[in-house]
């Protein structure tokens, strides 16, 4: 396992991290189909991850209505300090009007609840799960700053925020002497490269870590779905009630899969392994979060860290997946060399 620095914290995290959305919720309409793993299964997954050198585990208070955090805390037990533990706050955790969002009221309540479920006295990386247009950055960052000073949180981060929102938050933190985001978590895959327009350059410029969720596009890049409509066993995307999440342009997606299969054939490895290795080759990426329902699946995902793609591989994958430049990106590209001496 290789390790990368989490932003400017000085903390080393494994380049492949474990996501726990598959833990718990066996009877839940959303989380059951995603995994619904019980304690014994979760214990095997976590044990395999730790044995492989993974030291970064990500969860959220909303996953399986809190059961994911609870199971993770139980199976970590005495191994708690072997990992950088991350969780999130924002999504509704109850029926009340204050059971969601960024208010100091909700954040403090949610933090205490996460600490209880995880069976720990601190969260290593506490992340805002989404944008709350009702709560000023000043309020939520002050609340998170208090949690850091109390020792209940080590670092703060965010997920699913736009680049301007992250930049604004960093400005508020700097102006008011508050802790700033150490990392941003975003969807990034070979069929979802939108982050490259604004989030990636922002993260690189600000020294913010970038962790990646759904690197296989919700199973689309598993290689089990074929252009002719045939589906291999075990494909979550094939389920009739599976939402198109993250959304994928199917035609272009199959073009990407065609190239992935060629590259995988060259190396004699699985399609998912190549898709993950491509992400690990992107300079802005700190850690790629993988979720697993089976130990074998996790082992194959972890092996992506040892797969070195050639320049030819990377060029072919880039050519088939690169997104068109958005304004003002395309006009800035036109003049990119204007100040270079002749």
Tab-separated table of N, CA and C in Angstrom, residues 5 13 24 38 54 93 119 121 130 134 165 172 180-181 197 202 209 214 235 270 278 280 285 294 297 316 318 333 341:
chain	number	residue	atom	x	y	z
A	5	UNK	N	-0.091	12.333	1.374
A	5	UNK	CA	-0.415	13.329	2.387
A	5	UNK	C	-1.825	13.856	2.177
A	13	UNK	N	-2.315	9.127	4.503
A	13	UNK	CA	-3.460	8.223	4.358
A	13	UNK	C	-3.213	7.297	3.180
A	24	UNK	N	-24.535	-2.427	7.109
A	24	UNK	CA	-25.826	-2.212	7.749
A	24	UNK	C	-26.961	-1.976	6.774
A	38	UNK	N	-23.872	-7.417	7.579
A	38	UNK	CA	-23.981	-7.531	9.023
A	38	UNK	C	-22.612	-7.432	9.676
A	54	UNK	N	-4.635	-0.494	4.365
A	54	UNK	CA	-5.564	0.640	4.352
A	54	UNK	C	-5.632	1.236	5.764
A	93	UNK	N	-31.157	13.128	9.705
A	93	UNK	CA	-30.987	11.979	10.589
A	93	UNK	C	-32.197	11.780	11.487
A	119	UNK	N	-18.139	4.671	18.928
A	119	UNK	CA	-17.440	4.212	20.121
A	119	UNK	C	-16.058	4.821	20.267
A	121	UNK	N	-13.737	8.766	21.045
A	121	UNK	CA	-13.838	10.099	21.640
A	121	UNK	C	-13.475	11.205	20.655
A	130	UNK	N	-22.792	17.953	2.281
A	130	UNK	CA	-23.369	18.628	1.124
A	130	UNK	C	-23.528	20.100	1.476
A	134	UNK	N	-28.897	27.558	3.698
A	134	UNK	CA	-29.566	28.302	4.755
A	134	UNK	C	-28.624	28.741	5.880
A	165	UNK	N	-17.610	27.385	-3.469
A	165	UNK	CA	-18.053	27.227	-2.090
A	165	UNK	C	-16.892	26.830	-1.189
A	172	UNK	N	-13.213	32.387	4.667
A	172	UNK	CA	-13.801	32.672	5.975
A	172	UNK	C	-12.899	32.129	7.085
A	180	UNK	N	-9.430	25.340	8.602
A	180	UNK	CA	-9.899	25.271	7.219
A	180	UNK	C	-10.055	23.840	6.759
A	181	UNK	N	-10.755	23.659	5.666
A	181	UNK	CA	-10.939	22.318	5.109
A	181	UNK	C	-9.583	21.708	4.753
A	197	UNK	N	-13.004	20.533	-14.192
A	197	UNK	CA	-13.246	21.907	-14.640
A	197	UNK	C	-12.852	22.923	-13.570
A	202	UNK	N	-8.748	24.003	-8.171
A	202	UNK	CA	-8.880	24.686	-6.891
A	202	UNK	C	-8.144	23.914	-5.802
A	209	UNK	N	-6.641	18.327	0.069
A	209	UNK	CA	-6.676	16.945	-0.386
A	209	UNK	C	-7.955	16.648	-1.157
A	214	UNK	N	-17.336	6.893	-5.294
A	214	UNK	CA	-17.895	6.204	-6.464
A	214	UNK	C	-16.941	6.189	-7.650
A	235	UNK	N	-24.120	-7.642	-11.061
A	235	UNK	CA	-24.075	-6.221	-11.383
A	235	UNK	C	-25.192	-5.470	-10.678
A	270	UNK	N	-8.551	-7.079	-14.148
A	270	UNK	CA	-9.970	-6.764	-14.279
A	270	UNK	C	-10.173	-5.323	-14.748
A	278	UNK	N	-6.336	4.283	-13.082
A	278	UNK	CA	-6.352	5.558	-13.812
A	278	UNK	C	-6.544	6.720	-12.830
A	280	UNK	N	-5.783	6.772	-9.646
A	280	UNK	CA	-4.582	6.902	-8.830
A	280	UNK	C	-3.450	7.592	-9.584
A	285	UNK	N	-5.362	13.558	-6.970
A	285	UNK	CA	-6.075	12.591	-6.127
A	285	UNK	C	-5.240	12.187	-4.919
A	294	UNK	N	-18.019	-7.919	-0.937
A	294	UNK	CA	-17.307	-9.201	-0.812
A	294	UNK	C	-15.818	-8.938	-0.617
A	297	UNK	N	-13.853	-8.805	-3.869
A	297	UNK	CA	-13.996	-7.530	-4.558
A	297	UNK	C	-13.009	-6.503	-3.990
A	316	UNK	N	-4.861	6.576	-24.198
A	316	UNK	CA	-6.075	6.010	-24.785
A	316	UNK	C	-7.290	6.247	-23.879
A	318	UNK	N	-7.587	8.642	-21.656
A	318	UNK	CA	-7.872	10.070	-21.633
A	318	UNK	C	-8.617	10.492	-22.887
A	333	UNK	N	-7.657	28.441	-22.426
A	333	UNK	CA	-6.762	27.533	-23.153
A	333	UNK	C	-6.262	28.167	-24.440
A	341	UNK	N	7.536	33.566	-24.181
A	341	UNK	CA	8.410	34.229	-25.152
A	341	UNK	C	8.517	33.416	-26.437
